mmCIF file of the C-alpha atoms, coordinates in Angstrom:
data_MODEL
# 
_entry.id   MODEL 
# 
loop_
_atom_site.group_PDB 
_atom_site.id 
_atom_site.type_symbol 
_atom_site.label_atom_id 
_atom_site.label_alt_id 
_atom_site.label_comp_id 
_atom_site.label_asym_id 
_atom_site.label_entity_id 
_atom_site.label_seq_id 
_atom_site.pdbx_PDB_ins_code 
_atom_site.Cartn_x 
_atom_site.Cartn_y 
_atom_site.Cartn_z 
_atom_site.occupancy 
_atom_site.B_iso_or_equiv 
_atom_site.pdbx_formal_charge 
_atom_site.auth_seq_id 
_atom_site.auth_comp_id 
_atom_site.auth_asym_id 
_atom_site.auth_atom_id 
_atom_site.pdbx_PDB_model_num 
ATOM 1   C CA . UNK A 1 1   ? -35.583 60.312  -0.182  1.00 0.00 ? 1   UNK A CA 1 
ATOM 2   C CA . UNK A 1 2   ? -39.374 59.113  0.371   1.00 0.00 ? 2   UNK A CA 1 
ATOM 3   C CA . UNK A 1 3   ? -40.642 59.826  -2.546  1.00 0.00 ? 3   UNK A CA 1 
ATOM 4   C CA . UNK A 1 4   ? -37.974 58.063  -4.266  1.00 0.00 ? 4   UNK A CA 1 
ATOM 5   C CA . UNK A 1 5   ? -39.198 55.326  -2.509  1.00 0.00 ? 5   UNK A CA 1 
ATOM 6   C CA . UNK A 1 6   ? -42.815 55.921  -2.550  1.00 0.00 ? 6   UNK A CA 1 
ATOM 7   C CA . UNK A 1 7   ? -42.747 56.158  -6.116  1.00 0.00 ? 7   UNK A CA 1 
ATOM 8   C CA . UNK A 1 8   ? -40.979 52.899  -6.831  1.00 0.00 ? 8   UNK A CA 1 
ATOM 9   C CA . UNK A 1 9   ? -43.318 51.055  -5.160  1.00 0.00 ? 9   UNK A CA 1 
ATOM 10  C CA . UNK A 1 10  ? -46.016 52.914  -6.588  1.00 0.00 ? 10  UNK A CA 1 
ATOM 11  C CA . UNK A 1 11  ? -44.636 51.557  -9.592  1.00 0.00 ? 11  UNK A CA 1 
ATOM 12  C CA . UNK A 1 12  ? -44.069 47.973  -8.519  1.00 0.00 ? 12  UNK A CA 1 
ATOM 13  C CA . UNK A 1 13  ? -47.754 47.802  -7.509  1.00 0.00 ? 13  UNK A CA 1 
ATOM 14  C CA . UNK A 1 14  ? -48.758 49.217  -11.125 1.00 0.00 ? 14  UNK A CA 1 
ATOM 15  C CA . UNK A 1 15  ? -46.865 47.033  -13.652 1.00 0.00 ? 15  UNK A CA 1 
ATOM 16  C CA . UNK A 1 16  ? -47.558 44.226  -11.170 1.00 0.00 ? 16  UNK A CA 1 
ATOM 17  C CA . UNK A 1 17  ? -51.567 44.330  -11.269 1.00 0.00 ? 17  UNK A CA 1 
ATOM 18  C CA . UNK A 1 18  ? -51.232 44.781  -15.262 1.00 0.00 ? 18  UNK A CA 1 
ATOM 19  C CA . UNK A 1 19  ? -48.397 41.342  -15.478 1.00 0.00 ? 19  UNK A CA 1 
ATOM 20  C CA . UNK A 1 20  ? -49.998 38.234  -16.502 1.00 0.00 ? 20  UNK A CA 1 
ATOM 21  C CA . UNK A 1 21  ? -51.996 36.409  -13.609 1.00 0.00 ? 21  UNK A CA 1 
ATOM 22  C CA . UNK A 1 22  ? -49.669 33.271  -12.833 1.00 0.00 ? 22  UNK A CA 1 
ATOM 23  C CA . UNK A 1 23  ? -51.074 29.836  -13.484 1.00 0.00 ? 23  UNK A CA 1 
ATOM 24  C CA . UNK A 1 24  ? -51.108 27.320  -11.159 1.00 0.00 ? 24  UNK A CA 1 
ATOM 25  C CA . UNK A 1 25  ? -48.272 24.903  -11.776 1.00 0.00 ? 25  UNK A CA 1 
ATOM 26  C CA . UNK A 1 26  ? -48.808 21.050  -10.820 1.00 0.00 ? 26  UNK A CA 1 
ATOM 27  C CA . UNK A 1 27  ? -46.019 20.091  -8.514  1.00 0.00 ? 27  UNK A CA 1 
ATOM 28  C CA . UNK A 1 28  ? -43.188 17.776  -9.881  1.00 0.00 ? 28  UNK A CA 1 
ATOM 29  C CA . UNK A 1 29  ? -43.033 14.087  -8.380  1.00 0.00 ? 29  UNK A CA 1 
ATOM 30  C CA . UNK A 1 30  ? -39.901 12.860  -7.349  1.00 0.00 ? 30  UNK A CA 1 
ATOM 31  C CA . UNK A 1 31  ? -38.812 9.543   -7.337  1.00 0.00 ? 31  UNK A CA 1 
ATOM 32  C CA . UNK A 1 32  ? -38.512 7.680   -3.480  1.00 0.00 ? 32  UNK A CA 1 
ATOM 33  C CA . UNK A 1 33  ? -35.236 6.691   -2.311  1.00 0.00 ? 33  UNK A CA 1 
ATOM 34  C CA . UNK A 1 34  ? -35.608 3.644   -3.446  1.00 0.00 ? 34  UNK A CA 1 
ATOM 35  C CA . UNK A 1 35  ? -36.320 3.601   -6.715  1.00 0.00 ? 35  UNK A CA 1 
ATOM 36  C CA . UNK A 1 36  ? -33.562 5.951   -6.955  1.00 0.00 ? 36  UNK A CA 1 
ATOM 37  C CA . UNK A 1 37  ? -31.943 3.184   -5.173  1.00 0.00 ? 37  UNK A CA 1 
ATOM 38  C CA . UNK A 1 38  ? -33.139 0.826   -7.185  1.00 0.00 ? 38  UNK A CA 1 
ATOM 39  C CA . UNK A 1 39  ? -33.054 2.140   -10.844 1.00 0.00 ? 39  UNK A CA 1 
ATOM 40  C CA . UNK A 1 40  ? -29.828 4.306   -10.701 1.00 0.00 ? 40  UNK A CA 1 
ATOM 41  C CA . UNK A 1 41  ? -27.393 2.295   -7.430  1.00 0.00 ? 41  UNK A CA 1 
ATOM 42  C CA . UNK A 1 42  ? -27.961 -1.813  -8.085  1.00 0.00 ? 42  UNK A CA 1 
ATOM 43  C CA . UNK A 1 43  ? -27.239 -1.078  -12.315 1.00 0.00 ? 43  UNK A CA 1 
ATOM 44  C CA . UNK A 1 44  ? -24.254 1.253   -12.159 1.00 0.00 ? 44  UNK A CA 1 
ATOM 45  C CA . UNK A 1 45  ? -23.338 -1.206  -8.510  1.00 0.00 ? 45  UNK A CA 1 
ATOM 46  C CA . UNK A 1 46  ? -23.009 -4.040  -11.110 1.00 0.00 ? 46  UNK A CA 1 
ATOM 47  C CA . UNK A 1 47  ? -21.596 -1.300  -13.978 1.00 0.00 ? 47  UNK A CA 1 
ATOM 48  C CA . UNK A 1 48  ? -18.586 -1.183  -11.363 1.00 0.00 ? 48  UNK A CA 1 
ATOM 49  C CA . UNK A 1 49  ? -17.989 -4.727  -10.821 1.00 0.00 ? 49  UNK A CA 1 
ATOM 50  C CA . UNK A 1 50  ? -17.916 -5.483  -14.546 1.00 0.00 ? 50  UNK A CA 1 
ATOM 51  C CA . UNK A 1 51  ? -15.385 -2.661  -15.214 1.00 0.00 ? 51  UNK A CA 1 
ATOM 52  C CA . UNK A 1 52  ? -13.369 -3.595  -12.408 1.00 0.00 ? 52  UNK A CA 1 
ATOM 53  C CA . UNK A 1 53  ? -13.210 -6.805  -13.938 1.00 0.00 ? 53  UNK A CA 1 
ATOM 54  C CA . UNK A 1 54  ? -12.240 -5.673  -17.144 1.00 0.00 ? 54  UNK A CA 1 
ATOM 55  C CA . UNK A 1 55  ? -8.974  -3.461  -14.588 1.00 0.00 ? 55  UNK A CA 1 
ATOM 56  C CA . UNK A 1 56  ? -8.071  -6.170  -13.400 1.00 0.00 ? 56  UNK A CA 1 
ATOM 57  C CA . UNK A 1 57  ? -7.677  -8.348  -16.446 1.00 0.00 ? 57  UNK A CA 1 
ATOM 58  C CA . UNK A 1 58  ? -5.981  -5.667  -18.098 1.00 0.00 ? 58  UNK A CA 1 
ATOM 59  C CA . UNK A 1 59  ? -3.772  -5.354  -15.409 1.00 0.00 ? 59  UNK A CA 1 
ATOM 60  C CA . UNK A 1 60  ? -2.753  -9.178  -15.931 1.00 0.00 ? 60  UNK A CA 1 
ATOM 61  C CA . UNK A 1 61  ? -2.120  -8.440  -20.079 1.00 0.00 ? 61  UNK A CA 1 
ATOM 62  C CA . UNK A 1 62  ? 0.243   -5.553  -18.242 1.00 0.00 ? 62  UNK A CA 1 
ATOM 63  C CA . UNK A 1 63  ? 2.740   -7.579  -16.018 1.00 0.00 ? 63  UNK A CA 1 
ATOM 64  C CA . UNK A 1 64  ? 2.315   -10.325 -19.224 1.00 0.00 ? 64  UNK A CA 1 
ATOM 65  C CA . UNK A 1 65  ? 3.946   -7.201  -21.690 1.00 0.00 ? 65  UNK A CA 1 
ATOM 66  C CA . UNK A 1 66  ? 5.798   -7.083  -18.304 1.00 0.00 ? 66  UNK A CA 1 
ATOM 67  C CA . UNK A 1 67  ? 7.099   -11.006 -18.558 1.00 0.00 ? 67  UNK A CA 1 
ATOM 68  C CA . UNK A 1 68  ? 8.781   -10.748 -22.422 1.00 0.00 ? 68  UNK A CA 1 
ATOM 69  C CA . UNK A 1 69  ? 9.975   -7.516  -22.744 1.00 0.00 ? 69  UNK A CA 1 
ATOM 70  C CA . UNK A 1 70  ? 14.121  -6.365  -20.793 1.00 0.00 ? 70  UNK A CA 1 
ATOM 71  C CA . UNK A 1 71  ? 13.954  -5.292  -17.821 1.00 0.00 ? 71  UNK A CA 1 
ATOM 72  C CA . UNK A 1 72  ? 12.293  -1.464  -17.043 1.00 0.00 ? 72  UNK A CA 1 
ATOM 73  C CA . UNK A 1 73  ? 12.110  0.281   -13.767 1.00 0.00 ? 73  UNK A CA 1 
ATOM 74  C CA . UNK A 1 74  ? 9.132   1.491   -15.470 1.00 0.00 ? 74  UNK A CA 1 
ATOM 75  C CA . UNK A 1 75  ? 7.112   -0.529  -17.237 1.00 0.00 ? 75  UNK A CA 1 
ATOM 76  C CA . UNK A 1 76  ? 7.748   -1.908  -13.782 1.00 0.00 ? 76  UNK A CA 1 
ATOM 77  C CA . UNK A 1 77  ? 5.783   1.179   -11.805 1.00 0.00 ? 77  UNK A CA 1 
ATOM 78  C CA . UNK A 1 78  ? 3.438   1.326   -13.863 1.00 0.00 ? 78  UNK A CA 1 
ATOM 79  C CA . UNK A 1 79  ? 1.861   -2.244  -13.194 1.00 0.00 ? 79  UNK A CA 1 
ATOM 80  C CA . UNK A 1 80  ? 2.151   -2.604  -10.168 1.00 0.00 ? 80  UNK A CA 1 
ATOM 81  C CA . UNK A 1 81  ? 0.555   1.424   -9.954  1.00 0.00 ? 81  UNK A CA 1 
ATOM 82  C CA . UNK A 1 82  ? -2.597  0.048   -12.239 1.00 0.00 ? 82  UNK A CA 1 
ATOM 83  C CA . UNK A 1 83  ? -3.136  -3.528  -10.995 1.00 0.00 ? 83  UNK A CA 1 
ATOM 84  C CA . UNK A 1 84  ? -2.415  -1.553  -7.903  1.00 0.00 ? 84  UNK A CA 1 
ATOM 85  C CA . UNK A 1 85  ? -5.125  1.078   -8.785  1.00 0.00 ? 85  UNK A CA 1 
ATOM 86  C CA . UNK A 1 86  ? -7.298  -1.885  -10.229 1.00 0.00 ? 86  UNK A CA 1 
ATOM 87  C CA . UNK A 1 87  ? -7.046  -3.734  -6.979  1.00 0.00 ? 87  UNK A CA 1 
ATOM 88  C CA . UNK A 1 88  ? -8.788  -0.453  -5.087  1.00 0.00 ? 88  UNK A CA 1 
ATOM 89  C CA . UNK A 1 89  ? -11.485 -0.078  -7.306  1.00 0.00 ? 89  UNK A CA 1 
ATOM 90  C CA . UNK A 1 90  ? -12.326 -3.798  -7.038  1.00 0.00 ? 90  UNK A CA 1 
ATOM 91  C CA . UNK A 1 91  ? -12.427 -4.387  -3.463  1.00 0.00 ? 91  UNK A CA 1 
ATOM 92  C CA . UNK A 1 92  ? -14.724 -0.440  -3.075  1.00 0.00 ? 92  UNK A CA 1 
ATOM 93  C CA . UNK A 1 93  ? -17.340 -2.153  -5.526  1.00 0.00 ? 93  UNK A CA 1 
ATOM 94  C CA . UNK A 1 94  ? -17.059 -5.405  -4.544  1.00 0.00 ? 94  UNK A CA 1 
ATOM 95  C CA . UNK A 1 95  ? -17.821 -4.135  -0.470  1.00 0.00 ? 95  UNK A CA 1 
ATOM 96  C CA . UNK A 1 96  ? -20.738 -2.431  -2.256  1.00 0.00 ? 96  UNK A CA 1 
ATOM 97  C CA . UNK A 1 97  ? -22.186 -5.264  -4.400  1.00 0.00 ? 97  UNK A CA 1 
ATOM 98  C CA . UNK A 1 98  ? -22.191 -7.379  -1.018  1.00 0.00 ? 98  UNK A CA 1 
ATOM 99  C CA . UNK A 1 99  ? -23.391 -4.363  1.101   1.00 0.00 ? 99  UNK A CA 1 
ATOM 100 C CA . UNK A 1 100 ? -26.498 -3.990  -1.540  1.00 0.00 ? 100 UNK A CA 1 
ATOM 101 C CA . UNK A 1 101 ? -27.286 -7.612  -0.505  1.00 0.00 ? 101 UNK A CA 1 
ATOM 102 C CA . UNK A 1 102 ? -27.231 -8.602  3.354   1.00 0.00 ? 102 UNK A CA 1 
ATOM 103 C CA . UNK A 1 103 ? -30.365 -7.829  5.423   1.00 0.00 ? 103 UNK A CA 1 
ATOM 104 C CA . UNK A 1 104 ? -30.076 -4.724  7.811   1.00 0.00 ? 104 UNK A CA 1 
ATOM 105 C CA . UNK A 1 105 ? -30.532 -7.156  10.698  1.00 0.00 ? 105 UNK A CA 1 
ATOM 106 C CA . UNK A 1 106 ? -28.435 -10.115 9.556   1.00 0.00 ? 106 UNK A CA 1 
ATOM 107 C CA . UNK A 1 107 ? -25.596 -8.141  8.222   1.00 0.00 ? 107 UNK A CA 1 
ATOM 108 C CA . UNK A 1 108 ? -22.273 -8.977  9.843   1.00 0.00 ? 108 UNK A CA 1 
ATOM 109 C CA . UNK A 1 109 ? -23.167 -13.179 9.569   1.00 0.00 ? 109 UNK A CA 1 
ATOM 110 C CA . UNK A 1 110 ? -24.305 -12.437 5.352   1.00 0.00 ? 110 UNK A CA 1 
ATOM 111 C CA . UNK A 1 111 ? -21.460 -9.651  5.444   1.00 0.00 ? 111 UNK A CA 1 
ATOM 112 C CA . UNK A 1 112 ? -19.129 -12.188 6.613   1.00 0.00 ? 112 UNK A CA 1 
ATOM 113 C CA . UNK A 1 113 ? -19.815 -14.847 5.121   1.00 0.00 ? 113 UNK A CA 1 
ATOM 114 C CA . UNK A 1 114 ? -20.372 -13.493 1.110   1.00 0.00 ? 114 UNK A CA 1 
ATOM 115 C CA . UNK A 1 115 ? -16.761 -12.285 1.961   1.00 0.00 ? 115 UNK A CA 1 
ATOM 116 C CA . UNK A 1 116 ? -15.649 -15.250 2.318   1.00 0.00 ? 116 UNK A CA 1 
ATOM 117 C CA . UNK A 1 117 ? -16.889 -16.659 -0.166  1.00 0.00 ? 117 UNK A CA 1 
ATOM 118 C CA . UNK A 1 118 ? -15.711 -14.199 -2.631  1.00 0.00 ? 118 UNK A CA 1 
ATOM 119 C CA . UNK A 1 119 ? -12.457 -14.568 -2.033  1.00 0.00 ? 119 UNK A CA 1 
ATOM 120 C CA . UNK A 1 120 ? -12.308 -18.594 -1.309  1.00 0.00 ? 120 UNK A CA 1 
ATOM 121 C CA . UNK A 1 121 ? -11.378 -18.329 -5.250  1.00 0.00 ? 121 UNK A CA 1 
ATOM 122 C CA . UNK A 1 122 ? -8.268  -16.359 -5.119  1.00 0.00 ? 122 UNK A CA 1 
ATOM 123 C CA . UNK A 1 123 ? -7.300  -18.192 -1.452  1.00 0.00 ? 123 UNK A CA 1 
ATOM 124 C CA . UNK A 1 124 ? -7.023  -21.393 -3.342  1.00 0.00 ? 124 UNK A CA 1 
ATOM 125 C CA . UNK A 1 125 ? -6.035  -20.872 -6.631  1.00 0.00 ? 125 UNK A CA 1 
ATOM 126 C CA . UNK A 1 126 ? -2.525  -19.206 -5.841  1.00 0.00 ? 126 UNK A CA 1 
ATOM 127 C CA . UNK A 1 127 ? -1.247  -22.069 -4.099  1.00 0.00 ? 127 UNK A CA 1 
ATOM 128 C CA . UNK A 1 128 ? -1.582  -23.926 -7.246  1.00 0.00 ? 128 UNK A CA 1 
ATOM 129 C CA . UNK A 1 129 ? 0.072   -20.628 -9.385  1.00 0.00 ? 129 UNK A CA 1 
ATOM 130 C CA . UNK A 1 130 ? 3.500   -22.244 -8.879  1.00 0.00 ? 130 UNK A CA 1 
ATOM 131 C CA . UNK A 1 131 ? 2.687   -25.180 -10.483 1.00 0.00 ? 131 UNK A CA 1 
ATOM 132 C CA . UNK A 1 132 ? 0.574   -24.167 -13.388 1.00 0.00 ? 132 UNK A CA 1 
ATOM 133 C CA . UNK A 1 133 ? 4.090   -21.500 -13.837 1.00 0.00 ? 133 UNK A CA 1 
ATOM 134 C CA . UNK A 1 134 ? 6.214   -25.499 -13.710 1.00 0.00 ? 134 UNK A CA 1 
ATOM 135 C CA . UNK A 1 135 ? 3.955   -26.836 -16.402 1.00 0.00 ? 135 UNK A CA 1 
ATOM 136 C CA . UNK A 1 136 ? 4.322   -23.908 -18.522 1.00 0.00 ? 136 UNK A CA 1 
ATOM 137 C CA . UNK A 1 137 ? 8.358   -24.009 -18.297 1.00 0.00 ? 137 UNK A CA 1 
ATOM 138 C CA . UNK A 1 138 ? 8.402   -20.572 -16.364 1.00 0.00 ? 138 UNK A CA 1 
ATOM 139 C CA . UNK A 1 139 ? 6.669   -18.657 -18.887 1.00 0.00 ? 139 UNK A CA 1 
ATOM 140 C CA . UNK A 1 140 ? 5.123   -16.262 -17.008 1.00 0.00 ? 140 UNK A CA 1 
ATOM 141 C CA . UNK A 1 141 ? 3.845   -13.842 -20.042 1.00 0.00 ? 141 UNK A CA 1 
ATOM 142 C CA . UNK A 1 142 ? 1.327   -16.822 -20.604 1.00 0.00 ? 142 UNK A CA 1 
ATOM 143 C CA . UNK A 1 143 ? -0.144  -17.183 -17.140 1.00 0.00 ? 143 UNK A CA 1 
ATOM 144 C CA . UNK A 1 144 ? -0.317  -13.825 -16.883 1.00 0.00 ? 144 UNK A CA 1 
ATOM 145 C CA . UNK A 1 145 ? -3.049  -13.408 -20.211 1.00 0.00 ? 145 UNK A CA 1 
ATOM 146 C CA . UNK A 1 146 ? -4.235  -16.850 -18.773 1.00 0.00 ? 146 UNK A CA 1 
ATOM 147 C CA . UNK A 1 147 ? -5.461  -15.886 -15.471 1.00 0.00 ? 147 UNK A CA 1 
ATOM 148 C CA . UNK A 1 148 ? -7.019  -12.587 -17.092 1.00 0.00 ? 148 UNK A CA 1 
ATOM 149 C CA . UNK A 1 149 ? -8.745  -14.623 -19.808 1.00 0.00 ? 149 UNK A CA 1 
ATOM 150 C CA . UNK A 1 150 ? -10.168 -16.302 -15.999 1.00 0.00 ? 150 UNK A CA 1 
ATOM 151 C CA . UNK A 1 151 ? -12.273 -12.845 -15.936 1.00 0.00 ? 151 UNK A CA 1 
ATOM 152 C CA . UNK A 1 152 ? -14.005 -13.989 -18.304 1.00 0.00 ? 152 UNK A CA 1 
ATOM 153 C CA . UNK A 1 153 ? -16.340 -16.398 -17.018 1.00 0.00 ? 153 UNK A CA 1 
ATOM 154 C CA . UNK A 1 154 ? -16.379 -14.314 -14.184 1.00 0.00 ? 154 UNK A CA 1 
ATOM 155 C CA . UNK A 1 155 ? -18.162 -11.105 -16.566 1.00 0.00 ? 155 UNK A CA 1 
ATOM 156 C CA . UNK A 1 156 ? -20.144 -13.440 -18.879 1.00 0.00 ? 156 UNK A CA 1 
ATOM 157 C CA . UNK A 1 157 ? -21.748 -14.668 -14.963 1.00 0.00 ? 157 UNK A CA 1 
ATOM 158 C CA . UNK A 1 158 ? -22.019 -10.278 -14.473 1.00 0.00 ? 158 UNK A CA 1 
ATOM 159 C CA . UNK A 1 159 ? -23.666 -9.786  -17.776 1.00 0.00 ? 159 UNK A CA 1 
ATOM 160 C CA . UNK A 1 160 ? -26.552 -12.523 -17.220 1.00 0.00 ? 160 UNK A CA 1 
ATOM 161 C CA . UNK A 1 161 ? -27.313 -11.329 -13.540 1.00 0.00 ? 161 UNK A CA 1 
ATOM 162 C CA . UNK A 1 162 ? -27.395 -7.748  -14.488 1.00 0.00 ? 162 UNK A CA 1 
ATOM 163 C CA . UNK A 1 163 ? -31.139 -7.716  -15.126 1.00 0.00 ? 163 UNK A CA 1 
ATOM 164 C CA . UNK A 1 164 ? -32.277 -10.720 -13.053 1.00 0.00 ? 164 UNK A CA 1 
ATOM 165 C CA . UNK A 1 165 ? -30.603 -9.625  -9.328  1.00 0.00 ? 165 UNK A CA 1 
ATOM 166 C CA . UNK A 1 166 ? -33.513 -9.674  -7.237  1.00 0.00 ? 166 UNK A CA 1 
ATOM 167 C CA . UNK A 1 167 ? -32.850 -7.323  -4.539  1.00 0.00 ? 167 UNK A CA 1 
ATOM 168 C CA . UNK A 1 168 ? -34.644 -5.581  -2.092  1.00 0.00 ? 168 UNK A CA 1 
ATOM 169 C CA . UNK A 1 169 ? -34.604 -2.613  -0.764  1.00 0.00 ? 169 UNK A CA 1 
ATOM 170 C CA . UNK A 1 170 ? -37.631 -2.968  1.397   1.00 0.00 ? 170 UNK A CA 1 
ATOM 171 C CA . UNK A 1 171 ? -34.876 -3.425  4.908   1.00 0.00 ? 171 UNK A CA 1 
ATOM 172 C CA . UNK A 1 172 ? -33.683 0.054   4.356   1.00 0.00 ? 172 UNK A CA 1 
ATOM 173 C CA . UNK A 1 173 ? -35.028 2.365   6.489   1.00 0.00 ? 173 UNK A CA 1 
ATOM 174 C CA . UNK A 1 174 ? -35.356 6.033   3.836   1.00 0.00 ? 174 UNK A CA 1 
ATOM 175 C CA . UNK A 1 175 ? -38.684 7.799   4.372   1.00 0.00 ? 175 UNK A CA 1 
ATOM 176 C CA . UNK A 1 176 ? -40.901 6.308   1.132   1.00 0.00 ? 176 UNK A CA 1 
ATOM 177 C CA . UNK A 1 177 ? -43.349 9.535   1.096   1.00 0.00 ? 177 UNK A CA 1 
ATOM 178 C CA . UNK A 1 178 ? -42.796 11.345  -2.137  1.00 0.00 ? 178 UNK A CA 1 
ATOM 179 C CA . UNK A 1 179 ? -41.317 14.560  -1.412  1.00 0.00 ? 179 UNK A CA 1 
ATOM 180 C CA . UNK A 1 180 ? -42.602 17.614  -3.571  1.00 0.00 ? 180 UNK A CA 1 
# 
């Protein structure tokens, strides 16, 4: 057994002596966390907001189809399930968007203010929806189409601000050294 181990070690030393010399490779430069956030998180957060807006508008169109179709519990269940999924996705995207904007030193104040501003439109416009349906002679289908169309200005604003969002991540406590 000792002779076998010695022979293996001898063959390894001979083959490694005849092997090509290894060259030193240049170390790979990795991005800092700040660069990763600026390159991936900001654009993807706005994409999530855009997708959430499209999802919310499409579920409103689904409710429009429901209003114009015969009584269908299956279609009602599909509309409610997809609306809840879209609302959850939109809420997460909105919270991530607000979290991206606030400064760490003033997180609670700025988050509360931005969240209040973000829900102000929904709160104020919801109270007049019944009057709008009455004005439309009770046609809920047209009402839901109008609510889907109301998403378009928000999507246009998101599209315009996708490259103009001045977000600073200097308040984050992440390492700024490049990892090699």
